[in-house]
Every structure is written in structure tokens, then in C-alpha cells.
């Protein structure tokens, strides 16, 4: 099946004015790359990184966070009896983030009123928690809402985070999710897995304090969210060391690295003219588009998961791909990464769908929640 919607996205992208703020990196071009490199170096202290040169061991690697909870309330948008609780905590990278992005924000959705702590029955049973990371452009909860509704119906608690530069964390002069600079992109991709790792570990500890015998945690997402889910799991693997592995991942139409910026459909939405005119290192010599692509990939190369992947990081992984995906490719690279991460060969499932990236997101969205359920099932297989 031809990737019709992917082609339409590319066609519209080419028609977008070359300097429009609706193009990625049009506002600040390359941005503050020195800051972005510093943030990335700090983020690497949370991973078993193979990057060279070695990471400075003196950089902070604290995994605790102090969550501020809002009062719980009913949320009928997610189903009858669903209890919502919004919360925040300070990002470990707050000093380097725009003021609007310094607080990590998320919503916890529970299928009905939570049982009292320490009681028999539900409170001591296995608790399933799905952390749903956003796809590109899901700046609020619109895409994840129907996925969460189905999971909540099946008794799965859902957590919907707002990542840096999205939603209420969007900085000034940024149009929706369209990042202002390459530096912002590198910072977003560097801080998100660490912030999500801290969130997941805090929720895990809370559930155990509330009397649950065990907690099954699934990190799940589509596109950007799938990539961030895998990276979060890798950060958790280092933070926990030899501790109990209670994590599975479900990565849907996800990328293994940053090559989609220069090879995928999203390439048509980048402000190449602005980046090229920003010049070489001297700031005066314009670059060709091909030279610009080379530099962009070099700036983002450390975010390749092949530099961070470790064995036995998760109990199970579900990899869902679209065969004609023009955004992230057919998915062989991310599949190989996830296979490396699982504890056994039986802990990996791959499912391929016909069509392109956008056709899957909108035409096969109903398959996402069942695949998250399949990931949970791998925990007890």
C-alpha cells in the first residue's frame, strides 16, 4: 500500500514558506550548541554510554524527584470513574532549559478511586502502569486520549507526560511543537529520557509503598514517543543496576537515531535555507544543503541508540512498524535495538503493517492499546 499520507505531508512541507516559524529551526537556526552539548554530556551520566570521549564522572546523576501533586478529580474524557491527578517536579536540567520548560508536567489517570493503602485485595495485587509518551506534534493529550481510554477500561493506570518544549512547557517564540533551533532539538532528546526515568522510578516506589506486591511498567509511544520510551528504559537499566526488572516497552513506528531529520518526510519541514545561511564555523560562509545535512547529523549523532543500548534492559519489547514508512523507515534498526534490550528471545514481538507512517497513526491507531497489552503480557510470560 503506497504511503499516500506521507507523500501529502511532504508535498505540503515543500509549499511552506522557507522562513516560516512553522518550519523546524527557522527561528534560531543552530542555536546555542555549546549549551546543548553540555546538557547532553550531563544526560549521558544516566546511561551506559559507549560514546567517546569518556563522560565526566563528576557530573550529577541524582535519580530522585520531589513530586508536587494537585488534588485528584474525575475526568470523564477518559471514561466513567476515572480519577485524574496532575503533578509536577523540577527537571534535573532546569538551569539549562527555558523558564517554561523547567517543570516536568504529567497527568496520572487511575481506573476508578484508588484503594486505601495497606488494604487487602486490589492494593496488594500486581499494578500495571503505562507511561504514554507523545508522538511528534502531540503537544497536549489529543492523540493519546483514546489509547489511554482503552487501557483504563482494562484496569491499566496511565501516565501522560508533557515533555520539554511541548504544551505548557513550550517556550516563547515557538509555534506549537516546531522547535526553534537544532540546539533545542538536541536538548529535548537529551533531557526527556532522564526526566521520564525519574518519573517512572518515583511512581514505582510510590506503588510499592502503597502496598502493591509488584508493579509492571510499560513505556510506550509512537514515533518520537517510541524512541523516547526505549531510551527511558535504557536510563532506568543503569539507574537500577541489578535490581528487579519490571519494565517492558512498546515502540510504534519509532526511529533508532536522528537520520529522519535528513532522510525522512520531516526533512521537508526543516528551514534548510536558514541553516545554510547561518554559515560554517566562521559564521560568514554559506553552506550547501548537503553540507548542512552532514553537520546536522554530526551534531545529533550521540543520540543514536546504538551508542547507548545494553542487554537485559527490559523484560519484554513490542516493536510495531509500517512497511512503507517514509518518516522513520521500515524499522529494522529499532527492531535490532529492542531485540538486544530484552532478556530472552521470547520477550520480543514484532508486528508489521502495510502503508506509511501517517496511515498507520490514523488508520491503525486502534492497534496501539492492544500492543501495549501484549507488552504487559510479556512481563509474566
mmCIF file of C-alpha atoms in Angstrom:
data_model
loop_
_atom_site.group_PDB
_atom_site.id
_atom_site.type_symbol
_atom_site.label_atom_id
_atom_site.label_comp_id
_atom_site.label_asym_id
_atom_site.label_seq_id
_atom_site.Cartn_x
_atom_site.Cartn_y
_atom_site.Cartn_z
ATOM 1 C CA UNK A 1 0.000 0.000 0.000
ATOM 2 C CA UNK A 2 1.574 3.337 -1.040
ATOM 3 C CA UNK A 3 2.381 5.802 1.743
ATOM 4 C CA UNK A 4 -0.153 8.334 0.424
ATOM 5 C CA UNK A 5 -0.439 10.484 3.566
ATOM 6 C CA UNK A 6 3.350 10.616 3.959
ATOM 7 C CA UNK A 7 3.607 11.905 0.372
ATOM 8 C CA UNK A 8 0.924 14.531 1.041
ATOM 9 C CA UNK A 9 2.805 15.671 4.170
ATOM 10 C CA UNK A 10 5.957 16.092 2.077
ATOM 11 C CA UNK A 11 4.092 17.994 -0.643
ATOM 12 C CA UNK A 12 2.616 20.449 1.872
ATOM 13 C CA UNK A 13 6.000 20.770 3.552
ATOM 14 C CA UNK A 14 7.655 21.871 0.322
ATOM 15 C CA UNK A 15 4.985 24.551 -0.110
ATOM 16 C CA UNK A 16 5.544 26.004 3.382
ATOM 17 C CA UNK A 17 7.369 29.377 3.173
ATOM 18 C CA UNK A 18 11.095 28.778 3.600
ATOM 19 C CA UNK A 19 11.416 31.122 6.590
ATOM 20 C CA UNK A 20 8.105 30.334 8.262
ATOM 21 C CA UNK A 21 8.174 29.650 12.005
ATOM 22 C CA UNK A 22 6.194 26.528 11.092
ATOM 23 C CA UNK A 23 9.473 25.084 9.825
ATOM 24 C CA UNK A 24 11.810 23.435 12.310
ATOM 25 C CA UNK A 25 14.825 25.589 13.246
ATOM 26 C CA UNK A 26 13.602 28.677 11.363
ATOM 27 C CA UNK A 27 13.616 30.961 14.419
ATOM 28 C CA UNK A 28 17.112 30.474 15.893
ATOM 29 C CA UNK A 29 18.823 28.232 13.307
ATOM 30 C CA UNK A 30 21.560 26.245 15.085
ATOM 31 C CA UNK A 31 21.002 27.923 18.472
ATOM 32 C CA UNK A 32 23.362 27.536 21.421
ATOM 33 C CA UNK A 33 25.119 24.293 20.533
ATOM 34 C CA UNK A 34 27.653 24.659 23.350
ATOM 35 C CA UNK A 35 24.801 24.576 25.869
ATOM 36 C CA UNK A 36 23.219 21.628 24.067
ATOM 37 C CA UNK A 37 26.494 19.683 24.197
ATOM 38 C CA UNK A 38 26.820 20.387 27.918
ATOM 39 C CA UNK A 39 23.265 19.177 28.554
ATOM 40 C CA UNK A 40 23.888 16.046 26.516
ATOM 41 C CA UNK A 41 27.113 15.333 28.409
ATOM 42 C CA UNK A 42 25.190 15.559 31.668
ATOM 43 C CA UNK A 43 22.431 13.301 30.342
ATOM 44 C CA UNK A 44 24.962 10.634 29.370
ATOM 45 C CA UNK A 45 25.833 10.118 33.035
ATOM 46 C CA UNK A 46 22.461 8.358 33.313
ATOM 47 C CA UNK A 47 23.350 5.807 30.615
ATOM 48 C CA UNK A 48 25.823 3.014 29.984
ATOM 49 C CA UNK A 49 27.258 5.160 27.205
ATOM 50 C CA UNK A 50 29.740 3.937 24.621
ATOM 51 C CA UNK A 51 30.370 7.496 23.452
ATOM 52 C CA UNK A 52 33.857 8.930 23.277
ATOM 53 C CA UNK A 53 35.454 10.845 24.932
ATOM 54 C CA UNK A 54 34.543 9.392 28.349
ATOM 55 C CA UNK A 55 31.846 11.171 30.304
ATOM 56 C CA UNK A 56 32.948 13.384 33.195
ATOM 57 C CA UNK A 57 32.143 11.255 36.242
ATOM 58 C CA UNK A 58 31.798 14.330 38.463
ATOM 59 C CA UNK A 59 28.555 15.391 36.750
ATOM 60 C CA UNK A 60 25.373 15.000 38.782
ATOM 61 C CA UNK A 61 23.423 11.750 38.469
ATOM 62 C CA UNK A 62 20.658 12.028 41.070
ATOM 63 C CA UNK A 63 17.580 9.934 40.254
ATOM 64 C CA UNK A 64 15.219 11.229 42.960
ATOM 65 C CA UNK A 65 12.498 13.813 42.364
ATOM 66 C CA UNK A 66 10.067 15.639 44.629
ATOM 67 C CA UNK A 67 6.623 15.472 43.001
ATOM 68 C CA UNK A 68 4.026 18.151 43.737
ATOM 69 C CA UNK A 69 0.548 16.628 43.329
ATOM 70 C CA UNK A 70 -2.638 18.544 42.583
ATOM 71 C CA UNK A 71 -5.865 17.294 44.213
ATOM 72 C CA UNK A 72 -7.452 14.331 42.386
ATOM 73 C CA UNK A 73 -10.594 14.895 40.333
ATOM 74 C CA UNK A 74 -12.903 12.991 38.000
ATOM 75 C CA UNK A 75 -12.072 13.106 34.297
ATOM 76 C CA UNK A 76 -14.982 11.934 32.155
ATOM 77 C CA UNK A 77 -12.948 12.459 28.963
ATOM 78 C CA UNK A 78 -11.078 9.289 29.870
ATOM 79 C CA UNK A 79 -14.054 7.236 30.980
ATOM 80 C CA UNK A 80 -16.539 6.743 33.789
ATOM 81 C CA UNK A 81 -14.989 6.733 37.231
ATOM 82 C CA UNK A 82 -11.505 7.691 36.009
ATOM 83 C CA UNK A 83 -9.575 9.735 38.560
ATOM 84 C CA UNK A 84 -7.090 12.301 37.254
ATOM 85 C CA UNK A 85 -4.237 13.836 39.194
ATOM 86 C CA UNK A 86 -1.916 16.411 37.642
ATOM 87 C CA UNK A 87 1.584 16.811 39.013
ATOM 88 C CA UNK A 88 4.956 18.493 38.507
ATOM 89 C CA UNK A 89 8.567 18.200 39.567
ATOM 90 C CA UNK A 90 11.673 20.211 38.802
ATOM 91 C CA UNK A 91 13.723 18.906 35.877
ATOM 92 C CA UNK A 92 17.312 17.958 36.755
ATOM 93 C CA UNK A 93 18.238 20.119 33.751
ATOM 94 C CA UNK A 94 16.188 23.140 34.866
ATOM 95 C CA UNK A 95 19.164 25.521 34.777
ATOM 96 C CA UNK A 96 19.676 24.843 31.065
ATOM 97 C CA UNK A 97 16.021 24.856 29.969
ATOM 98 C CA UNK A 98 13.769 27.783 29.035
ATOM 99 C CA UNK A 99 11.796 29.013 32.024
ATOM 100 C CA UNK A 100 8.590 27.476 30.659
ATOM 101 C CA UNK A 101 10.210 24.015 30.420
ATOM 102 C CA UNK A 102 11.795 23.797 33.853
ATOM 103 C CA UNK A 103 8.915 21.936 35.485
ATOM 104 C CA UNK A 104 8.227 18.409 34.278
ATOM 105 C CA UNK A 105 4.449 18.039 33.962
ATOM 106 C CA UNK A 106 2.314 14.914 33.790
ATOM 107 C CA UNK A 107 -1.176 13.581 34.444
ATOM 108 C CA UNK A 108 -1.874 10.325 36.232
ATOM 109 C CA UNK A 109 -5.153 8.593 35.311
ATOM 110 C CA UNK A 110 -6.485 5.830 37.507
ATOM 111 C CA UNK A 111 -9.357 3.462 36.603
ATOM 112 C CA UNK A 112 -11.645 4.443 39.473
ATOM 113 C CA UNK A 113 -10.882 5.573 43.018
ATOM 114 C CA UNK A 114 -7.579 4.087 44.283
ATOM 115 C CA UNK A 115 -7.865 1.581 47.156
ATOM 116 C CA UNK A 116 -6.724 2.564 50.612
ATOM 117 C CA UNK A 117 -3.074 1.937 51.338
ATOM 118 C CA UNK A 118 -2.298 -1.328 53.066
ATOM 119 C CA UNK A 119 -5.704 -2.978 52.489
ATOM 120 C CA UNK A 120 -6.193 -6.450 51.104
ATOM 121 C CA UNK A 121 -7.195 -7.148 47.523
ATOM 122 C CA UNK A 122 -6.529 -4.584 44.806
ATOM 123 C CA UNK A 123 -3.846 -2.687 46.712
ATOM 124 C CA UNK A 124 -1.680 -5.778 47.077
ATOM 125 C CA UNK A 125 -2.185 -7.104 43.556
ATOM 126 C CA UNK A 126 0.075 -6.562 40.576
ATOM 127 C CA UNK A 127 -0.298 -2.983 39.381
ATOM 128 C CA UNK A 128 0.057 -2.153 35.685
ATOM 129 C CA UNK A 129 1.173 1.358 34.743
ATOM 130 C CA UNK A 130 1.539 2.587 31.152
ATOM 131 C CA UNK A 131 3.575 5.741 30.546
ATOM 132 C CA UNK A 132 2.423 7.141 27.190
ATOM 133 C CA UNK A 133 4.987 9.427 25.587
ATOM 134 C CA UNK A 134 3.903 11.819 22.819
ATOM 135 C CA UNK A 135 4.362 11.430 19.099
ATOM 136 C CA UNK A 136 5.700 14.449 17.220
ATOM 137 C CA UNK A 137 3.083 17.173 17.442
ATOM 138 C CA UNK A 138 1.040 15.699 20.313
ATOM 139 C CA UNK A 139 1.561 18.794 22.451
ATOM 140 C CA UNK A 140 -1.394 18.036 24.715
ATOM 141 C CA UNK A 141 -3.246 14.728 25.070
ATOM 142 C CA UNK A 142 -5.375 14.514 21.924
ATOM 143 C CA UNK A 143 -3.616 11.560 20.272
ATOM 144 C CA UNK A 144 -3.035 9.579 23.470
ATOM 145 C CA UNK A 145 -6.536 10.017 24.907
ATOM 146 C CA UNK A 146 -8.232 7.160 23.041
ATOM 147 C CA UNK A 147 -5.270 4.858 23.723
ATOM 148 C CA UNK A 148 -5.467 5.637 27.432
ATOM 149 C CA UNK A 149 -9.254 5.173 27.481
ATOM 150 C CA UNK A 150 -8.931 1.592 26.245
ATOM 151 C CA UNK A 151 -6.117 0.782 28.665
ATOM 152 C CA UNK A 152 -8.028 2.278 31.593
ATOM 153 C CA UNK A 153 -11.036 0.116 30.698
ATOM 154 C CA UNK A 154 -8.737 -2.884 31.164
ATOM 155 C CA UNK A 155 -7.533 -1.708 34.567
ATOM 156 C CA UNK A 156 -4.233 -0.171 33.468
ATOM 157 C CA UNK A 157 -3.193 3.065 35.161
ATOM 158 C CA UNK A 158 -1.982 5.610 32.586
ATOM 159 C CA UNK A 159 0.535 8.408 32.903
ATOM 160 C CA UNK A 160 0.590 11.129 30.234
ATOM 161 C CA UNK A 161 3.700 13.316 30.433
ATOM 162 C CA UNK A 162 4.350 16.696 28.831
ATOM 163 C CA UNK A 163 7.915 16.674 27.548
ATOM 164 C CA UNK A 164 10.215 19.700 27.329
ATOM 165 C CA UNK A 165 9.244 22.249 24.640
ATOM 166 C CA UNK A 166 5.702 20.798 24.354
ATOM 167 C CA UNK A 167 2.349 22.034 25.663
ATOM 168 C CA UNK A 168 2.658 24.114 28.826
ATOM 169 C CA UNK A 169 6.419 23.620 28.601
ATOM 170 C CA UNK A 170 6.621 25.382 25.227
ATOM 171 C CA UNK A 171 8.942 28.419 25.281
ATOM 172 C CA UNK A 172 8.079 31.822 23.850
ATOM 173 C CA UNK A 173 8.535 32.343 20.094
ATOM 174 C CA UNK A 174 7.899 28.674 19.366
ATOM 175 C CA UNK A 175 4.924 27.652 17.211
ATOM 176 C CA UNK A 176 3.297 24.579 18.760
ATOM 177 C CA UNK A 177 5.818 21.693 18.632
ATOM 178 C CA UNK A 178 8.100 23.205 15.950
ATOM 179 C CA UNK A 179 11.444 23.645 17.683
ATOM 180 C CA UNK A 180 13.264 26.940 17.258
ATOM 181 C CA UNK A 181 16.788 25.565 16.823
ATOM 182 C CA UNK A 182 18.939 22.481 16.378
ATOM 183 C CA UNK A 183 20.210 23.059 19.918
ATOM 184 C CA UNK A 184 16.631 22.857 21.241
ATOM 185 C CA UNK A 185 16.183 19.533 19.435
ATOM 186 C CA UNK A 186 19.348 18.098 20.958
ATOM 187 C CA UNK A 187 18.359 19.319 24.422
ATOM 188 C CA UNK A 188 14.832 17.906 24.134
ATOM 189 C CA UNK A 189 16.117 14.494 23.064
ATOM 190 C CA UNK A 190 18.749 14.529 25.817
ATOM 191 C CA UNK A 191 16.614 15.545 28.801
ATOM 192 C CA UNK A 192 13.381 13.662 28.063
ATOM 193 C CA UNK A 193 14.595 10.093 28.794
ATOM 194 C CA UNK A 194 16.176 11.222 32.055
ATOM 195 C CA UNK A 195 13.089 13.137 33.188
ATOM 196 C CA UNK A 196 10.884 10.161 32.321
ATOM 197 C CA UNK A 197 13.224 7.747 34.104
ATOM 198 C CA UNK A 198 12.979 9.832 37.283
ATOM 199 C CA UNK A 199 9.181 9.932 36.963
ATOM 200 C CA UNK A 200 8.895 6.173 36.435
ATOM 201 C CA UNK A 201 11.134 5.344 39.381
ATOM 202 C CA UNK A 202 9.160 7.677 41.647
ATOM 203 C CA UNK A 203 5.844 6.091 40.615
ATOM 204 C CA UNK A 204 7.291 2.623 41.092
ATOM 205 C CA UNK A 205 8.442 3.443 44.616
ATOM 206 C CA UNK A 206 5.100 5.053 45.467
ATOM 207 C CA UNK A 207 3.147 1.983 44.335
ATOM 208 C CA UNK A 208 5.294 -0.291 46.459
ATOM 209 C CA UNK A 209 4.815 1.979 49.487
ATOM 210 C CA UNK A 210 1.060 1.772 48.879
ATOM 211 C CA UNK A 211 1.183 -1.986 49.332
ATOM 212 C CA UNK A 212 1.268 -3.364 45.795
ATOM 213 C CA UNK A 213 3.076 -6.675 45.626
ATOM 214 C CA UNK A 214 4.660 -5.670 42.335
ATOM 215 C CA UNK A 215 4.421 -3.048 39.619
ATOM 216 C CA UNK A 216 4.542 -3.800 35.898
ATOM 217 C CA UNK A 217 5.647 -0.717 33.969
ATOM 218 C CA UNK A 218 5.231 -0.233 30.220
ATOM 219 C CA UNK A 219 6.911 2.652 28.439
ATOM 220 C CA UNK A 220 5.060 3.227 25.199
ATOM 221 C CA UNK A 221 4.923 5.727 22.397
ATOM 222 C CA UNK A 222 4.530 6.366 18.703
ATOM 223 C CA UNK A 223 7.285 7.861 16.527
ATOM 224 C CA UNK A 224 9.222 10.284 18.773
ATOM 225 C CA UNK A 225 7.453 8.757 21.781
ATOM 226 C CA UNK A 226 8.600 5.264 20.860
ATOM 227 C CA UNK A 227 12.216 6.373 20.617
ATOM 228 C CA UNK A 228 11.976 8.166 23.966
ATOM 229 C CA UNK A 229 10.372 5.082 25.542
ATOM 230 C CA UNK A 230 13.327 2.882 24.609
ATOM 231 C CA UNK A 231 15.840 5.493 25.773
ATOM 232 C CA UNK A 232 13.995 5.891 29.090
ATOM 233 C CA UNK A 233 14.184 2.142 29.645
ATOM 234 C CA UNK A 234 17.928 2.228 28.971
ATOM 235 C CA UNK A 235 18.377 5.023 31.531
ATOM 236 C CA UNK A 236 16.395 3.006 34.084
ATOM 237 C CA UNK A 237 18.557 -0.048 33.432
ATOM 238 C CA UNK A 238 21.657 1.860 34.521
ATOM 239 C CA UNK A 239 19.987 3.578 37.481
ATOM 240 C CA UNK A 240 18.739 0.266 38.886
ATOM 241 C CA UNK A 241 21.767 -1.873 38.204
ATOM 242 C CA UNK A 242 20.908 -5.443 39.182
ATOM 243 C CA UNK A 243 17.547 -4.534 40.712
ATOM 244 C CA UNK A 244 14.319 -6.283 39.703
ATOM 245 C CA UNK A 245 13.456 -5.788 36.027
ATOM 246 C CA UNK A 246 9.792 -4.794 35.865
ATOM 247 C CA UNK A 247 9.884 -2.784 32.623
ATOM 248 C CA UNK A 248 8.557 -3.523 29.141
ATOM 249 C CA UNK A 249 8.418 -1.224 26.123
ATOM 250 C CA UNK A 250 6.077 -0.805 23.179
ATOM 251 C CA UNK A 251 7.670 1.213 20.390
ATOM 252 C CA UNK A 252 5.420 2.095 17.467
ATOM 253 C CA UNK A 253 6.810 3.477 14.175
ATOM 254 C CA UNK A 254 9.879 4.714 16.060
ATOM 255 C CA UNK A 255 13.335 5.777 14.908
ATOM 256 C CA UNK A 256 16.649 4.394 16.153
ATOM 257 C CA UNK A 257 18.563 7.637 15.591
ATOM 258 C CA UNK A 258 18.198 11.146 14.148
ATOM 259 C CA UNK A 259 18.561 10.306 10.452
ATOM 260 C CA UNK A 260 14.818 11.046 9.858
ATOM 261 C CA UNK A 261 15.743 14.743 10.119
ATOM 262 C CA UNK A 262 17.697 14.465 6.872
ATOM 263 C CA UNK A 263 16.241 11.386 5.150
ATOM 264 C CA UNK A 264 12.596 11.141 6.232
ATOM 265 C CA UNK A 265 9.454 13.063 5.405
ATOM 266 C CA UNK A 266 10.155 15.532 8.228
ATOM 267 C CA UNK A 267 13.107 16.764 6.150
ATOM 268 C CA UNK A 268 10.623 18.765 4.067
ATOM 269 C CA UNK A 269 9.657 20.749 7.201
ATOM 270 C CA UNK A 270 13.144 21.918 8.144
ATOM 271 C CA UNK A 271 14.294 25.504 7.472
ATOM 272 C CA UNK A 272 17.260 24.452 5.353
ATOM 273 C CA UNK A 273 17.715 27.885 3.836
ATOM 274 C CA UNK A 274 18.063 29.462 7.297
ATOM 275 C CA UNK A 275 20.503 26.776 8.462
ATOM 276 C CA UNK A 276 22.624 27.066 5.319
ATOM 277 C CA UNK A 277 22.798 30.858 5.520
ATOM 278 C CA UNK A 278 23.970 30.643 9.135
ATOM 279 C CA UNK A 279 27.275 29.586 7.657
ATOM 280 C CA UNK A 280 30.245 27.463 8.528
ATOM 281 C CA UNK A 281 32.192 27.866 11.769
ATOM 282 C CA UNK A 282 33.272 31.366 10.737
ATOM 283 C CA UNK A 283 29.618 32.389 10.575
ATOM 284 C CA UNK A 284 30.158 34.002 7.194
ATOM 285 C CA UNK A 285 30.491 31.240 4.601
ATOM 286 C CA UNK A 286 27.106 29.843 3.492
ATOM 287 C CA UNK A 287 26.791 26.065 3.334
ATOM 288 C CA UNK A 288 25.287 23.797 0.737
ATOM 289 C CA UNK A 289 22.251 21.788 1.812
ATOM 290 C CA UNK A 290 24.239 18.558 1.679
ATOM 291 C CA UNK A 291 26.966 20.051 3.870
ATOM 292 C CA UNK A 292 24.263 21.291 6.231
ATOM 293 C CA UNK A 293 22.783 17.805 6.491
ATOM 294 C CA UNK A 294 26.192 16.349 7.315
ATOM 295 C CA UNK A 295 26.740 18.848 10.122
ATOM 296 C CA UNK A 296 23.228 18.326 11.489
ATOM 297 C CA UNK A 297 23.736 14.570 11.723
ATOM 298 C CA UNK A 298 27.125 15.113 13.350
ATOM 299 C CA UNK A 299 25.552 17.365 15.994
ATOM 300 C CA UNK A 300 22.896 14.755 16.789
ATOM 301 C CA UNK A 301 24.940 11.572 16.324
ATOM 302 C CA UNK A 302 25.423 10.883 20.048
ATOM 303 C CA UNK A 303 21.663 10.335 20.324
ATOM 304 C CA UNK A 304 21.907 7.163 18.223
ATOM 305 C CA UNK A 305 20.588 4.319 20.410
ATOM 306 C CA UNK A 306 23.351 2.029 19.183
ATOM 307 C CA UNK A 307 25.665 4.118 21.391
ATOM 308 C CA UNK A 308 23.504 3.524 24.473
ATOM 309 C CA UNK A 309 21.878 0.096 24.134
ATOM 310 C CA UNK A 310 22.627 -2.599 26.722
ATOM 311 C CA UNK A 311 21.467 -6.182 27.064
ATOM 312 C CA UNK A 312 18.766 -7.244 29.541
ATOM 313 C CA UNK A 313 17.449 -3.705 29.925
ATOM 314 C CA UNK A 314 13.767 -4.726 29.711
ATOM 315 C CA UNK A 315 11.678 -7.830 30.341
ATOM 316 C CA UNK A 316 9.917 -7.541 27.002
ATOM 317 C CA UNK A 317 9.548 -5.365 23.913
ATOM 318 C CA UNK A 318 6.907 -4.970 21.224
ATOM 319 C CA UNK A 319 8.049 -3.315 18.004
ATOM 320 C CA UNK A 320 5.343 -2.131 15.607
ATOM 321 C CA UNK A 321 6.365 -0.794 12.204
ATOM 322 C CA UNK A 322 4.836 0.393 8.940
ATOM 323 C CA UNK A 323 6.409 -1.245 5.905
ATOM 324 C CA UNK A 324 6.296 1.866 3.696
ATOM 325 C CA UNK A 325 7.106 4.369 6.469
ATOM 326 C CA UNK A 326 8.661 7.469 4.863
ATOM 327 C CA UNK A 327 9.306 9.202 8.206
ATOM 328 C CA UNK A 328 11.492 6.673 10.042
ATOM 329 C CA UNK A 329 11.991 3.854 7.523
ATOM 330 C CA UNK A 330 10.911 0.229 7.739
ATOM 331 C CA UNK A 331 12.037 -0.196 11.357
ATOM 332 C CA UNK A 332 14.824 -2.776 11.093
ATOM 333 C CA UNK A 333 17.280 -0.678 13.138
ATOM 334 C CA UNK A 334 14.932 -0.043 16.078
ATOM 335 C CA UNK A 335 13.888 -3.717 15.977
ATOM 336 C CA UNK A 336 17.518 -4.791 16.333
ATOM 337 C CA UNK A 337 17.993 -2.408 19.260
ATOM 338 C CA UNK A 338 14.914 -3.722 21.057
ATOM 339 C CA UNK A 339 15.975 -7.327 20.473
ATOM 340 C CA UNK A 340 19.267 -6.514 22.192
ATOM 341 C CA UNK A 341 17.455 -4.923 25.128
ATOM 342 C CA UNK A 342 15.188 -7.874 26.032
ATOM 343 C CA UNK A 343 16.162 -10.584 28.500
ATOM 344 C CA UNK A 344 15.133 -13.505 26.247
ATOM 345 C CA UNK A 345 14.350 -14.037 22.574
ATOM 346 C CA UNK A 346 10.765 -14.897 23.559
ATOM 347 C CA UNK A 347 10.471 -11.410 25.060
ATOM 348 C CA UNK A 348 10.458 -9.695 21.672
ATOM 349 C CA UNK A 349 7.474 -9.313 19.345
ATOM 350 C CA UNK A 350 7.465 -7.503 16.022
ATOM 351 C CA UNK A 351 4.373 -6.649 14.040
ATOM 352 C CA UNK A 352 4.462 -5.005 10.613
ATOM 353 C CA UNK A 353 1.588 -3.124 8.988
ATOM 354 C CA UNK A 354 1.127 -2.099 5.365
ATOM 355 C CA UNK A 355 1.226 1.575 4.457
ATOM 356 C CA UNK A 356 3.155 4.599 5.627
ATOM 357 C CA UNK A 357 3.789 6.414 8.897
ATOM 358 C CA UNK A 358 0.733 8.677 8.937
ATOM 359 C CA UNK A 359 -1.538 5.987 7.558
ATOM 360 C CA UNK A 360 -0.586 3.811 10.496
ATOM 361 C CA UNK A 361 -1.040 6.597 13.064
ATOM 362 C CA UNK A 362 -4.545 7.397 11.887
ATOM 363 C CA UNK A 363 -5.660 4.214 10.140
ATOM 364 C CA UNK A 364 -4.320 1.608 12.586
ATOM 365 C CA UNK A 365 -4.352 3.595 15.815
ATOM 366 C CA UNK A 366 -6.773 1.071 17.300
ATOM 367 C CA UNK A 367 -3.933 -1.500 17.332
ATOM 368 C CA UNK A 368 -1.749 0.519 19.719
ATOM 369 C CA UNK A 369 -3.516 -0.234 23.025
ATOM 370 C CA UNK A 370 -3.710 -3.999 22.270
ATOM 371 C CA UNK A 371 0.032 -3.999 21.526
ATOM 372 C CA UNK A 372 0.709 -2.270 24.846
ATOM 373 C CA UNK A 373 -1.324 -5.048 26.466
ATOM 374 C CA UNK A 374 0.849 -7.579 24.612
ATOM 375 C CA UNK A 375 3.934 -5.891 26.068
ATOM 376 C CA UNK A 376 2.480 -6.240 29.575
ATOM 377 C CA UNK A 377 1.799 -9.925 28.910
ATOM 378 C CA UNK A 378 5.489 -10.444 28.121
ATOM 379 C CA UNK A 379 6.265 -9.493 31.716
ATOM 380 C CA UNK A 380 4.602 -12.667 33.001
ATOM 381 C CA UNK A 381 5.350 -14.942 30.047
#
